[in-house]
Each structure stands twice: as structure tokens, then as C-alpha cells.
Short mmCIF file of C-alpha atoms (C1' of nucleotides) in Angstrom, two decimals:
data_model
loop_
_atom_site.label_atom_id
_atom_site.label_comp_id
_atom_site.label_asym_id
_atom_site.label_seq_id
_atom_site.Cartn_x
_atom_site.Cartn_y
_atom_site.Cartn_z
CA UNK C 1 -6.10 -48.71 36.12
CA UNK C 2 -6.34 -52.16 37.56
CA UNK C 3 -7.40 -54.35 34.70
CA UNK C 4 -7.74 -58.12 34.64
CA UNK C 5 -4.06 -59.01 35.31
CA UNK C 6 -3.76 -56.66 38.27
CA UNK C 7 -7.00 -57.93 39.79
CA UNK C 8 -5.83 -61.51 39.31
CA UNK C 9 -2.59 -60.69 41.09
CA UNK C 10 -4.51 -59.12 43.96
CA UNK C 11 -6.66 -62.23 44.15
CA UNK C 12 -3.67 -64.55 44.44
CA UNK C 13 -2.04 -62.34 46.99
CA UNK C 14 -5.17 -62.19 49.15
CA UNK C 15 -5.50 -65.95 48.93
CA UNK C 16 -2.04 -66.37 50.40
CA UNK C 17 -2.54 -63.91 53.20
CA UNK C 18 -6.14 -63.93 54.43
CA UNK C 19 -7.76 -67.22 53.48
CA UNK C 20 -9.23 -69.10 56.45
CA UNK C 21 -8.90 -66.09 58.77
CA UNK C 22 -11.89 -64.76 60.70
CA UNK C 23 -13.05 -61.15 60.65
CA UNK C 24 -12.82 -59.89 64.21
CA UNK C 25 -13.64 -56.26 63.69
CA UNK C 26 -14.39 -53.84 60.84
CA UNK C 27 -13.53 -50.17 61.17
CA UNK C 28 -14.75 -47.80 58.48
CA UNK C 29 -12.98 -44.47 58.45
CA UNK C 30 -14.68 -43.21 55.29
CA UNK C 31 -17.89 -44.71 53.95
CA UNK C 32 -18.14 -42.61 50.80
CA UNK C 33 -16.73 -44.81 48.09
CA UNK C 34 -18.32 -45.12 44.64
CA UNK C 35 -21.36 -46.39 46.53
CA UNK C 36 -21.91 -45.47 50.13
CA UNK C 37 -20.89 -48.15 52.62
CA UNK C 38 -23.53 -49.17 55.15
CA UNK C 39 -21.59 -49.31 58.41
CA UNK C 40 -24.07 -51.51 60.27
CA UNK C 41 -24.09 -54.07 57.47
CA UNK C 42 -20.29 -54.23 57.50
CA UNK C 43 -20.07 -54.46 61.27
CA UNK C 44 -22.24 -57.58 61.07
CA UNK C 45 -19.42 -59.34 59.23
CA UNK C 46 -17.72 -59.82 62.57
CA UNK C 47 -17.27 -63.54 63.17
CA UNK C 48 -17.40 -64.46 59.49
CA UNK C 49 -14.64 -66.68 58.18
CA UNK C 50 -12.94 -66.02 54.83
CA UNK C 51 -13.45 -69.18 52.83
CA UNK C 52 -12.10 -68.26 49.40
CA UNK C 53 -11.21 -65.45 47.04
CA UNK C 54 -12.42 -65.41 43.46
CA UNK C 55 -12.40 -63.14 40.45
CA UNK C 56 -14.61 -62.41 37.47
CA UNK C 57 -13.34 -59.83 34.98
CA UNK C 58 -12.13 -56.87 37.08
CA UNK C 59 -14.31 -57.86 40.04
CA UNK C 60 -13.03 -59.58 43.15
CA UNK C 61 -15.05 -61.67 45.58
CA UNK C 62 -14.13 -62.46 49.15
CA UNK C 63 -16.37 -65.39 49.96
CA UNK C 64 -17.38 -65.96 53.56
CA UNK C 65 -18.60 -69.05 55.39
CA UNK C 66 -22.03 -67.53 56.05
CA UNK C 67 -23.16 -67.46 52.43
CA UNK C 68 -22.14 -63.84 51.99
CA UNK C 69 -19.52 -62.42 49.66
CA UNK C 70 -17.80 -59.08 49.39
CA UNK C 71 -18.09 -57.88 45.81
CA UNK C 72 -15.18 -55.55 45.12
CA UNK C 73 -14.28 -53.31 42.22
CA UNK C 74 -11.02 -51.40 42.55
CA UNK C 75 -12.05 -48.53 40.29
CA UNK C 76 -9.04 -46.49 39.28
CA UNK C 77 -6.79 -46.59 42.32
CA UNK C 78 -8.29 -49.06 44.77
CA UNK C 79 -5.79 -51.33 46.47
CA UNK C 80 -5.38 -53.60 49.44
CA UNK C 81 -2.61 -53.51 51.99
CA UNK C 82 -2.03 -56.31 54.45
CA UNK C 83 -0.19 -55.86 57.70
CA UNK C 84 0.78 -59.09 59.42
CA UNK C 85 1.54 -59.88 63.04
CA UNK C 86 5.17 -58.92 62.60
CA UNK C 87 3.99 -55.48 61.43
CA UNK C 88 5.28 -56.23 58.00
CA UNK C 89 3.36 -54.53 55.26
CA UNK C 90 2.37 -56.09 51.97
CA UNK C 91 0.87 -54.45 48.99
CA UNK C 92 -1.30 -56.80 47.02
CA UNK C 93 -0.64 -55.34 43.62
CA UNK C 94 1.20 -52.62 41.83
CA UNK C 95 0.34 -50.42 38.94
CA UNK C 96 2.43 -49.00 36.16
CA UNK C 97 3.16 -46.00 38.35
CA UNK C 98 3.89 -46.98 41.90
CA UNK C 99 1.87 -45.09 44.45
CA UNK C 100 3.13 -45.39 47.98
CA UNK C 101 0.86 -46.11 50.88
CA UNK C 102 -0.76 -42.89 52.06
CA UNK C 103 -2.71 -43.58 55.26
CA UNK C 104 -5.00 -40.70 54.44
CA UNK C 105 -6.75 -42.88 51.88
CA UNK C 106 -7.31 -45.95 54.05
CA UNK C 107 -11.09 -46.26 54.13
CA UNK C 108 -11.95 -49.72 55.43
CA UNK C 109 -9.93 -51.73 57.93
CA UNK C 110 -10.61 -55.40 58.52
CA UNK C 111 -9.02 -56.77 61.68
CA UNK C 112 -8.57 -60.51 61.22
CA UNK C 113 -7.41 -63.36 63.39
CA UNK C 114 -3.66 -64.09 63.66
CA UNK C 115 -3.13 -60.35 64.07
CA UNK C 116 -3.56 -59.69 60.38
CA UNK C 117 -5.04 -56.42 59.23
CA UNK C 118 -6.54 -55.93 55.76
CA UNK C 119 -6.83 -52.35 54.56
CA UNK C 120 -8.80 -51.03 51.61
CA UNK C 121 -7.11 -47.87 50.32
CA UNK C 122 -8.46 -45.78 47.45
CA UNK C 123 -7.19 -42.32 46.52
CA UNK C 124 -9.96 -41.41 44.09
CA UNK C 125 -12.71 -43.41 45.77
CA UNK C 126 -13.90 -44.72 42.42
CA UNK C 127 -13.85 -48.27 43.69
CA UNK C 128 -16.60 -49.96 45.67
CA UNK C 129 -17.36 -52.83 48.01
CA UNK C 130 -20.80 -54.38 48.37
CA UNK C 131 -22.03 -57.25 50.49
CA UNK C 132 -24.03 -59.74 48.44
CA UNK C 133 -25.15 -63.36 48.72
CA UNK C 134 -22.58 -65.77 47.32
CA UNK C 135 -25.36 -67.62 45.53
CA UNK C 136 -26.31 -64.43 43.70
CA UNK C 137 -22.90 -63.54 42.30
CA UNK C 138 -23.76 -64.60 38.76
CA UNK C 139 -27.08 -62.79 38.71
CA UNK C 140 -25.70 -59.62 40.25
CA UNK C 141 -26.26 -56.61 38.02
CA UNK C 142 -22.54 -55.88 37.74
CA UNK C 143 -21.73 -59.43 36.73
CA UNK C 144 -24.55 -60.87 34.68
CA UNK C 145 -23.93 -58.92 31.46
CA UNK C 146 -20.18 -59.44 31.34
CA UNK C 147 -18.76 -61.07 28.24
CA UNK C 148 -16.40 -64.07 28.37
CA UNK C 149 -13.11 -64.04 30.24
CA UNK C 150 -10.38 -63.24 27.70
CA UNK C 151 -8.21 -66.12 28.93
CA UNK C 152 -10.99 -68.67 28.68
CA UNK C 153 -11.54 -71.02 25.75
CA UNK C 154 -14.88 -69.37 25.07
CA UNK C 155 -13.02 -66.31 23.83
CA UNK C 156 -11.97 -67.89 20.55
CA UNK C 157 -12.07 -67.37 16.78
CA UNK C 158 -15.60 -68.60 16.45
CA UNK C 159 -16.93 -66.31 19.17
CA UNK C 160 -14.98 -63.31 17.90
CA UNK C 161 -16.02 -63.60 14.28
CA UNK C 162 -19.66 -64.14 15.18
CA UNK C 163 -19.75 -61.27 17.64
CA UNK C 164 -18.46 -58.67 15.21
CA UNK C 165 -21.02 -59.26 12.46
CA UNK C 166 -22.84 -55.99 11.70
CA UNK C 167 -20.96 -54.10 14.39
CA UNK C 168 -20.01 -50.58 13.42
CA UNK C 169 -17.80 -49.29 16.19
CA UNK C 170 -14.03 -49.04 16.16
CA UNK C 171 -11.88 -52.03 17.04
CA UNK C 172 -10.67 -50.18 20.10
CA UNK C 173 -14.17 -49.55 21.39
CA UNK C 174 -14.96 -53.21 20.85
CA UNK C 175 -12.02 -54.48 22.92
CA UNK C 176 -12.86 -52.32 25.93
CA UNK C 177 -16.56 -53.19 25.68
CA UNK C 178 -17.08 -55.42 28.72
CA UNK C 179 -20.05 -57.12 27.10
CA UNK C 180 -17.86 -58.35 24.25
CA UNK C 181 -14.95 -59.51 26.38
CA UNK C 182 -14.53 -58.67 30.05
CA UNK C 183 -11.40 -57.48 31.79
CA UNK C 184 -9.58 -55.42 29.18
CA UNK C 185 -9.28 -51.70 29.87
CA UNK C 186 -7.71 -48.78 28.05
CA UNK C 187 -4.10 -49.69 28.84
CA UNK C 188 -4.07 -53.30 27.66
CA UNK C 189 -6.29 -52.41 24.73
CA UNK C 190 -3.63 -50.01 23.46
CA UNK C 191 -0.94 -52.65 23.93
CA UNK C 192 -2.90 -55.44 22.25
CA UNK C 193 -3.57 -53.34 19.16
CA UNK C 194 0.07 -52.31 18.94
CA UNK C 195 1.21 -55.93 19.05
CA UNK C 196 -1.45 -56.86 16.51
CA UNK C 197 -0.29 -54.00 14.27
CA UNK C 198 -3.79 -52.57 13.97
CA UNK C 199 -4.66 -48.87 14.16
CA UNK C 200 -7.09 -48.40 17.08
CA UNK C 201 -9.50 -46.24 15.11
CA UNK C 202 -10.10 -48.87 12.41
CA UNK C 203 -13.73 -49.83 11.96
CA UNK C 204 -14.59 -53.41 12.83
CA UNK C 205 -15.97 -54.15 9.41
CA UNK C 206 -12.53 -53.62 7.90
CA UNK C 207 -10.80 -56.05 10.24
CA UNK C 208 -9.78 -59.29 8.52
CA UNK C 209 -10.00 -62.78 9.98
CA UNK C 210 -6.25 -62.90 10.07
CA UNK C 211 -6.29 -59.78 12.19
CA UNK C 212 -8.90 -61.07 14.62
CA UNK C 213 -6.66 -64.09 15.10
CA UNK C 214 -3.78 -61.79 15.93
CA UNK C 215 -5.87 -59.87 18.43
CA UNK C 216 -6.91 -63.13 20.11
CA UNK C 217 -3.34 -64.35 20.26
CA UNK C 218 -1.85 -61.16 21.70
CA UNK C 219 -4.71 -60.58 24.12
CA UNK C 220 -4.06 -63.91 25.77
CA UNK C 221 -0.31 -63.54 25.56
CA UNK C 222 -0.01 -60.11 27.15
CA UNK C 223 -2.58 -60.75 29.88
CA UNK C 224 -0.80 -63.95 30.89
CA UNK C 225 2.57 -62.27 30.81
CA UNK C 226 1.38 -59.41 32.98
CA UNK C 227 -0.08 -61.77 35.55
CA UNK C 228 3.30 -63.50 35.75
CA UNK C 229 5.19 -60.23 36.08
CA UNK C 230 2.80 -59.02 38.76
CA UNK C 231 3.43 -62.06 40.85
CA UNK C 232 7.15 -61.69 40.67
CA UNK C 233 7.17 -58.02 41.61
CA UNK C 234 5.03 -58.44 44.69
CA UNK C 235 7.61 -60.69 46.27
CA UNK C 236 10.14 -57.95 46.66
CA UNK C 237 7.76 -55.18 47.48
CA UNK C 238 8.91 -54.83 51.04
CA UNK C 239 11.87 -52.65 50.20
CA UNK C 240 11.13 -49.12 51.28
CA UNK C 241 11.35 -47.50 47.90
CA UNK C 242 8.68 -49.07 45.78
CA UNK C 243 9.87 -47.44 42.63
CA UNK C 244 11.46 -50.44 41.00
CA UNK C 245 9.33 -53.07 39.36
CA UNK C 246 9.49 -53.89 35.71
CA UNK C 247 5.91 -53.29 34.77
CA UNK C 248 6.42 -50.01 33.03
CA UNK C 249 8.97 -51.48 30.67
CA UNK C 250 6.32 -53.87 29.46
CA UNK C 251 4.43 -51.09 27.78
CA UNK C 252 5.17 -50.49 24.15
CA UNK C 253 2.82 -47.62 23.52
CA UNK C 254 0.72 -46.72 26.55
CA UNK C 255 1.69 -43.33 28.00
CA UNK C 256 4.63 -43.17 25.59
CA UNK C 257 3.44 -40.22 23.53
CA UNK C 258 6.32 -38.47 21.78
CA UNK C 259 8.72 -41.34 22.43
CA UNK C 260 10.19 -43.64 19.83
CA UNK C 261 8.36 -46.73 18.60
CA UNK C 262 9.88 -49.87 20.06
CA UNK C 263 9.58 -51.90 16.89
CA UNK C 264 12.96 -52.85 15.49
CA UNK C 265 14.13 -50.49 12.75
CA UNK C 266 11.10 -48.23 13.22
CA UNK C 267 11.90 -44.60 13.93
CA UNK C 268 8.34 -43.32 14.27
CA UNK C 269 7.18 -41.29 17.27
CA UNK C 270 4.24 -42.68 19.26
CA UNK C 271 1.11 -40.59 18.69
CA UNK C 272 -1.75 -39.87 21.05
CA UNK C 273 -5.35 -39.31 20.05
CA UNK C 274 -8.71 -39.70 21.71
CA UNK C 275 -11.20 -42.38 20.72
CA UNK C 276 -14.55 -42.16 22.52
CA UNK C 277 -12.98 -39.79 25.02
CA UNK C 278 -10.24 -42.24 25.92
CA UNK C 279 -6.56 -41.69 25.26
CA UNK C 280 -5.17 -43.89 22.52
CA UNK C 281 -1.50 -44.41 21.80
CA UNK C 282 -0.18 -45.93 18.59
CA UNK C 283 2.53 -45.96 15.96
CA UNK C 284 1.30 -44.67 12.61
CA UNK C 285 3.88 -46.69 10.73
CA UNK C 286 3.45 -50.05 12.48
CA UNK C 287 -0.32 -49.95 12.98
CA UNK C 288 -2.34 -49.84 9.80
"C1'" DT W 1 -9.18 -22.70 38.89
"C1'" DT W 2 -8.90 -26.01 35.35
"C1'" DC W 3 -7.51 -30.13 33.41
"C1'" DT W 4 -6.61 -35.01 33.58
"C1'" DT W 5 -7.33 -39.79 34.74
"C1'" DT W 6 -10.83 -44.46 34.59
"C1'" DG W 7 -14.84 -47.89 34.21
"C1'" DT W 8 -19.52 -47.66 34.22
"C1'" DT W 9 -23.95 -45.86 33.26
"C1'" DC W 10 -27.24 -43.17 31.07
"C1'" DC W 11 -29.37 -40.71 27.29
"C1'" DG W 12 -30.58 -39.20 22.68
"C1'" DG W 13 -30.48 -40.21 17.95
"C1'" DA W 14 -30.18 -43.40 14.21
"C1'" DG H 1 -35.51 -53.52 20.15
"C1'" DT H 2 -30.76 -52.46 19.51
"C1'" DC H 3 -26.73 -50.12 18.52
"C1'" DC H 4 -23.59 -46.35 18.97
"C1'" DG H 5 -21.29 -42.10 20.38
"C1'" DG H 6 -20.98 -38.70 23.67
"C1'" DA H 7 -21.29 -37.02 28.13
"C1'" DA H 8 -21.77 -37.41 33.04
"C1'" DC H 9 -20.06 -39.15 37.34
"C1'" DA H 10 -17.11 -40.28 41.17
"C1'" DA H 11 -12.34 -37.49 43.75
"C1'" DA H 12 -7.99 -35.55 44.01
"C1'" DG H 13 -3.47 -34.23 42.38
"C1'" DA H 14 -0.79 -31.24 39.39
#
DNA sequence: TTCTTTGTTCCGGA
DNA sequence: GTCCGGAACAAAGA
């Protein structure tokens, strides 16, 4: 579920907590993630200093002073926890449904200087971590084919209108196609199309220029807004019950099947269908 | 036991 | 060559 905003929030959080620390020890309790972890390779990270954290699409990079980087994808449920010297625990992000920290799913533990511990936790193990050369980030097979960042200036009217010429798929399939634009997943795609008042199953060839402008506008707006909300919720994570957090209220359609449309004066019920095997939520009345 | 969830990848057909 | 849709895959909770 982590899409671009969540990954960006994780990035900022890691920056605050682990930048400039040195990896003292790596303990791997389960090496079977999406791709198998090579224990020896990870143990060699001992002594490396964390220079910076960066992000591209839904990928995170922890860049080390030795020319190596950890390439991380959080998959569906991947998350980082940080425990500091005062034994305080921080979660680096939150998702629309809060999942509490279950130690059972801690797979990789990085012991850092200043008594900080970084934990990679992943219930489904769909995420992965690879060690690559920092200089080869852009040519890495996961990265090189990614389309533009949705918040960048490259993702603009000109790009959009050129990219959709002769395309036949649905508008929804286009928005979650990482080669077209990278970082949008099923959840934000549903939200963007609701705000743009476009039915997700519409074919691209029927989308007007006015509508592509709307999609561009709301894509940038909602991604930015979510990044802001993420930052503000992390601050008060420490409270024992993690069930608060206003993220869920942000959703207008996602996972709201059978509930009322949030548009003013609209009494429609949100519908759920499947497009390319992915759940799609929309209002029949508001989204044409 | 079966169904659901996701991003990514792969494959066959057009 | 390229595009597109469908299915497979990873794991675990309900």
C-alpha cells in the first residue's frame, strides 16, 4: 500500500533519525523477503556510514559512504521502526489502516551508533532490500524504466498529451502504469479519478484535454497533501494506541464501497468493480 | 480451505 | 517491435 507519499514520508523520517550514523551490526532473522537476502553481503555493511536517504518513485535508497546503497521497496506492508537510545520507538510511516508493531515480522535489524536500532518489518514479505552501487542507481533494472515523478515539472500537459496518443488502455490502467508516471498505485489512482470526475474504466482515447489537465492538477494536489498529512501524523505516533491519525478521512472513494458519495448534494452509493484485476471504487453519478 | 490484498513481471495474442 | 490484458507470484490474516 505504500505509494509515493508514504515512501516520501518514510524517507524524511529516516533522514531525521539515522543520517550520519554508522552501521555497527546487522542481524537478519528472516532472509526470505521478495528476493532472498544474502547474509554475508549484509554483514559486510558493518562500518559503513549512512550518508543520505533518497527516493525515486516508490523506491528508497539508503546511501552509504563506501559507494554502496541499499535499494528498498516496501511492497505491500514493509515498514521501518526506529528505536532510539531512550528505548523510544518510532514508526516511520503509517498506512490507511494502522498496523501495530508485531515483532514476529521484524526481519532485518540494523544496530547503529548512538544506540539507535533500525528495524525492517514486513508482514507479507512482498518488499525487498538489495545492495547496489550508488553509481548504478539510475541504470538499475528496477529504476531505469520508470516514468517521470508525478510531482516533477516533467509530468505536465505536454508530456501527458503526447504519451497518450494511440494508447488503448483504460485511464485507470494508464495512471498506475509506472512507465507512464511513477509512484501512483491503486489507492491514489482511485482518489485522483474521483476528484477529476472521470470514470476509471473510460478508454484513454475518449479523455479530453480538459480532463487530462484535471488529472494532472489533482494528482499533484493529493500527493502533496498526503505527504503533508503523513508528516504531521508521525509526530504523535508515540501514543500507545496508534489508531488515530487522519489519513483514512482523506479518502473519498477508496475502500468505501456501499457508503455514500462525499460530493455535496450527491446521494449515490460508492460502487466497486475490478479493472485489470484491481479493485476500483467510484461514484457512478459524479464520475462520467 | 479459500479468498483477499499489492506492485511487478511474464506471457500469449493482436 | 510494441502494446495490451490476464494471470502468476510473493505471504498471511480473516
